[in-house]
Amino acid sequence: MAPISLSIRKATPADLPAVLALVRSAYRGESSRAGWTTEAGLVDDQRIDETGLLAKINEPLGAVLVAEDEAGDILACCEVLKQSDTLGYFGLFAVNPLRQAGGIGRTVLTAAEEYAKQTWGIREMEMSVIWTREELIQYYIRRGYTRTEKTKPFPYAELVGGKALRDDLYFSILIKAL
Ligand SMILES: CC(C)(COP(=O)(O)OP(=O)(O)OC[C@H]1O[C@@H](n2cnc3c(N)ncnc32)[C@H](O)[C@@H]1OP(=O)(O)O)[C@@H](O)C(=O)NCCC(=O)NCCS
């Protein structure tokens, strides 16, 4: 596959509809099954709503980053958060399911780590992954993350317009020194 030219920038409220559609299509539902990893078999909701996404876009100690192709189409996104003077958080990571496994995710993850280092001086990046998603955990391990003993509860009570398909979900916390 030819290398793709991406420009990565901080999202603004004007990007909300495109980012919302991207996240929903990548994480859950039938569209997400076109990608190589999905939560479709674990959770049947919409992942995030307009209010939640707008809060992330406007978060003073964070940023939603978007990756656009040459036509200006948003192919990928993620969020980065400053959790403390040294610790960052990476999440809301999504690549258009029809464009996955071509290196876009790797480019966005690297850019997000760089953004957190340059913007806030972050030295360690944390992320949370549903514990059953071993293929995704292996992907992050290949990017330099390690599993920790820490876990985080799954937000069963805060799902958006749907429900979980299992009752044993929680997040494993991964970490990487930047
Ligand atoms: C996770 C995600 C952002 C990665 O984006 P991407 O553009 O596909 O990522 P890349 O192209 O950089 O890497 C694809 C990787 O998948 C691997 N892969 C491809 N098909 C695979 C399969 N069937 N099983 C396991 N791994 C596979 C490739 O080997 C490659 O890893 P490598 O570079 O270490 O060899 C994307 O899959 C996505 O949007 N998933 C749905 C949302 C989600 O789960 N987000 C993360 C929540 S924590």
Coordinates of C-alpha atoms and ligand atoms in Angstrom, one line a residue:
M1 CA 0.0 0.0 0.0
A2 CA 1.4 3.5 -0.9
P3 CA 2.4 5.6 2.1
I4 CA -0.3 8.0 3.0
S5 CA 0.3 11.7 3.6
L6 CA -1.4 12.7 6.9
S7 CA -1.6 16.0 8.6
I8 CA -2.3 15.8 12.3
R9 CA -3.8 18.7 14.2
K10 CA -5.8 19.6 17.3
A11 CA -9.6 19.2 16.7
T12 CA -11.9 22.1 17.1
P13 CA -15.7 22.0 17.8
A14 CA -16.3 22.2 14.0
D15 CA -14.8 18.7 13.8
L16 CA -17.3 17.2 16.2
P17 CA -19.7 15.5 13.6
A18 CA -16.8 13.9 11.7
V19 CA -15.0 12.7 14.8
L20 CA -18.2 11.4 16.4
A21 CA -19.0 9.4 13.2
L22 CA -15.4 8.1 13.1
V23 CA -15.3 6.9 16.7
R24 CA -18.7 5.3 16.5
S25 CA -17.9 3.5 13.3
A26 CA -14.5 2.2 14.6
Y27 CA -15.4 0.9 18.0
R28 CA -18.8 -0.7 17.8
G29 CA -21.5 -2.1 15.5
E30 CA -21.3 -3.8 12.2
S31 CA -19.1 -1.1 10.5
S32 CA -16.3 -1.7 13.1
R33 CA -16.1 -5.4 12.0
A34 CA -14.3 -4.2 8.8
G35 CA -11.3 -3.3 11.0
W36 CA -9.0 -5.8 12.6
T37 CA -9.9 -5.1 16.2
T38 CA -13.3 -4.0 17.5
E39 CA -15.4 -3.9 20.6
A40 CA -18.5 -5.0 18.7
G41 CA -18.7 -8.4 20.5
L42 CA -18.3 -6.8 23.9
V43 CA -20.4 -3.6 24.0
D44 CA -23.5 -2.6 21.9
D45 CA -23.7 1.2 22.5
Q46 CA -22.6 4.3 20.7
R47 CA -19.3 4.8 22.7
I48 CA -19.6 8.6 23.2
D49 CA -22.2 11.3 22.6
E50 CA -21.9 14.9 21.4
T51 CA -21.6 16.4 24.9
G52 CA -18.9 14.0 26.0
L53 CA -16.9 14.5 22.8
L54 CA -17.2 18.3 22.9
A55 CA -16.0 18.3 26.5
K56 CA -12.9 16.4 25.3
I57 CA -12.3 18.8 22.4
N58 CA -12.5 21.8 24.8
E59 CA -10.6 20.2 27.7
P60 CA -8.0 22.7 28.9
L61 CA -5.6 20.0 30.0
G62 CA -6.1 17.8 26.9
A63 CA -6.6 17.7 23.2
V64 CA -8.4 15.6 20.7
L65 CA -6.0 15.1 17.7
V66 CA -7.3 14.3 14.2
A67 CA -5.4 13.0 11.2
E68 CA -6.5 14.2 7.8
D69 CA -5.6 13.0 4.4
E70 CA -4.7 15.3 1.5
A71 CA -8.4 15.8 0.7
G72 CA -9.1 17.0 4.2
D73 CA -11.0 13.8 5.2
I74 CA -10.5 12.8 8.9
L75 CA -9.2 9.2 8.9
A76 CA -8.2 8.9 12.5
C77 CA -8.3 10.5 15.9
C78 CA -7.2 10.2 19.5
E79 CA -7.2 12.1 22.8
V80 CA -4.4 13.0 25.0
L81 CA -4.7 14.3 28.6
K82 CA -2.3 15.7 31.1
Q83 CA -3.0 13.7 34.3
S84 CA -0.1 15.2 36.3
D85 CA 3.2 17.0 35.7
T86 CA 4.7 13.8 34.3
L87 CA 1.8 11.4 33.5
G88 CA -0.3 11.6 30.4
Y89 CA -3.3 9.6 29.2
F90 CA -4.0 8.3 25.6
G91 CA -7.5 7.3 24.5
L92 CA -10.3 7.6 22.0
F93 CA -8.0 6.0 19.5
A94 CA -9.8 5.3 16.2
V95 CA -8.9 4.8 12.6
N96 CA -11.6 4.5 9.8
P97 CA -12.2 0.7 9.7
L98 CA -11.7 0.7 5.9
R99 CA -8.3 2.3 6.3
Q100 CA -6.9 0.2 9.2
A101 CA -3.7 -1.9 9.2
G102 CA -1.9 0.5 6.9
G103 CA 0.2 2.3 9.5
I104 CA -2.2 5.2 10.2
G105 CA -2.7 4.1 13.8
R106 CA 1.1 3.9 14.4
T107 CA 1.6 7.4 13.0
V108 CA -1.2 8.9 15.2
L109 CA 0.0 7.2 18.3
T110 CA 3.6 8.4 17.8
A111 CA 2.3 11.9 17.1
A112 CA 0.2 11.9 20.2
E113 CA 3.1 10.9 22.4
E114 CA 5.2 13.7 20.8
Y115 CA 2.4 16.2 21.4
A116 CA 2.1 15.3 25.1
K117 CA 5.9 15.5 25.5
Q118 CA 6.2 18.9 23.7
T119 CA 3.0 20.5 25.2
W120 CA 3.1 19.4 28.8
G121 CA 6.5 17.7 29.3
I122 CA 4.8 14.4 29.9
R123 CA 7.3 11.6 30.6
E124 CA 5.0 8.6 30.9
M125 CA 1.9 7.7 28.9
E126 CA -0.9 5.6 30.3
M127 CA -3.8 4.0 28.5
S128 CA -6.7 1.6 29.3
V129 CA -7.8 -1.4 27.3
I130 CA -10.6 -3.8 27.9
W131 CA -8.8 -6.8 29.4
T132 CA -10.2 -9.3 26.8
R133 CA -8.6 -7.5 23.8
E134 CA -5.4 -9.4 23.7
E135 CA -4.7 -8.6 20.0
L136 CA -4.9 -4.9 20.8
I137 CA -2.7 -5.3 24.0
Q138 CA -0.1 -7.0 21.9
Y139 CA -0.2 -4.1 19.4
Y140 CA 0.5 -1.7 22.2
I141 CA 3.3 -3.9 23.6
R142 CA 4.9 -3.7 20.1
R143 CA 4.7 0.1 20.4
G144 CA 6.6 0.0 23.7
Y145 CA 3.8 -0.2 26.3
T146 CA 3.8 -2.6 29.2
R147 CA 0.9 -4.1 31.2
T148 CA 0.6 -2.9 34.8
E149 CA -1.2 -4.6 37.7
K150 CA -3.6 -1.6 37.7
T151 CA -7.2 -1.9 36.5
K152 CA -10.1 0.4 36.1
P153 CA -13.8 -0.4 36.3
F154 CA -15.8 -0.6 33.1
P155 CA -18.4 2.2 33.1
Y156 CA -21.5 0.0 32.9
A157 CA -23.7 2.8 34.2
E158 CA -22.5 5.4 31.7
L159 CA -23.0 3.7 28.4
V160 CA -24.5 5.8 25.6
G161 CA -27.7 4.4 24.0
G162 CA -27.0 0.8 24.5
K163 CA -25.7 -1.9 26.8
A164 CA -22.7 -4.1 27.5
L165 CA -22.8 -7.7 26.1
R166 CA -20.8 -9.1 29.0
D167 CA -20.8 -8.5 32.7
D168 CA -17.1 -9.2 33.4
L169 CA -15.5 -6.3 31.7
Y170 CA -12.8 -4.0 33.2
F171 CA -9.8 -2.1 31.8
S172 CA -6.2 -3.2 32.0
I173 CA -3.9 -0.2 32.4
L174 CA -0.8 -0.1 30.1
I175 CA 2.1 2.4 30.5
K176 CA 5.1 3.6 28.5
A177 CA 8.0 5.8 29.4
L178 CA 8.3 8.5 26.7
Ligands
LIG1 C1 -6.5 0.3 17.2 C2 -6.5 1.1 15.9 C3 -6.6 2.6 16.1 C4 -5.2 0.8 15.1 O1 -5.1 1.5 13.9 P1 -4.4 0.9 12.6 O2 -4.4 2.0 11.6 O3 -5.1 -0.3 12.2 O4 -3.0 0.6 13.1 P2 -1.6 0.3 12.3 O5 -1.9 0.2 10.9 O6 -0.6 1.1 12.9 O7 -1.3 -1.2 12.9 C5 -2.0 -2.3 12.5 C6 -1.5 -3.4 13.4 O8 -2.5 -4.4 13.4 C7 -1.9 -5.7 13.2 N1 -2.9 -6.5 12.7 C8 -3.5 -6.5 11.5 N2 -4.4 -7.4 11.4 C9 -4.4 -8.1 12.6 C10 -5.2 -9.1 13.1 N3 -6.2 -9.7 12.4 N4 -4.9 -9.6 14.4 C11 -4.0 -9.0 15.1 N5 -3.3 -7.9 14.7 C12 -3.5 -7.5 13.4 C13 -0.7 -5.4 12.3 O9 0.3 -6.4 12.3 C14 -0.2 -4.0 12.8 O10 0.6 -4.2 13.9 P3 2.2 -4.0 13.7 O11 2.4 -2.6 13.1 O12 2.8 -4.0 15.1 O13 2.7 -5.1 12.9 C15 -7.7 0.7 14.9 O14 -7.6 -0.7 14.7 C16 -9.0 1.0 15.5 O15 -9.6 2.1 15.2 N6 -9.7 0.0 16.2 C17 -11.0 0.2 16.8 C18 -11.1 1.2 17.9 C19 -10.2 0.7 19.1 O16 -10.2 -0.4 19.4 N7 -9.3 1.6 19.6 C20 -8.4 1.3 20.7 C21 -9.1 1.3 22.0 S1 -8.0 1.1 23.3

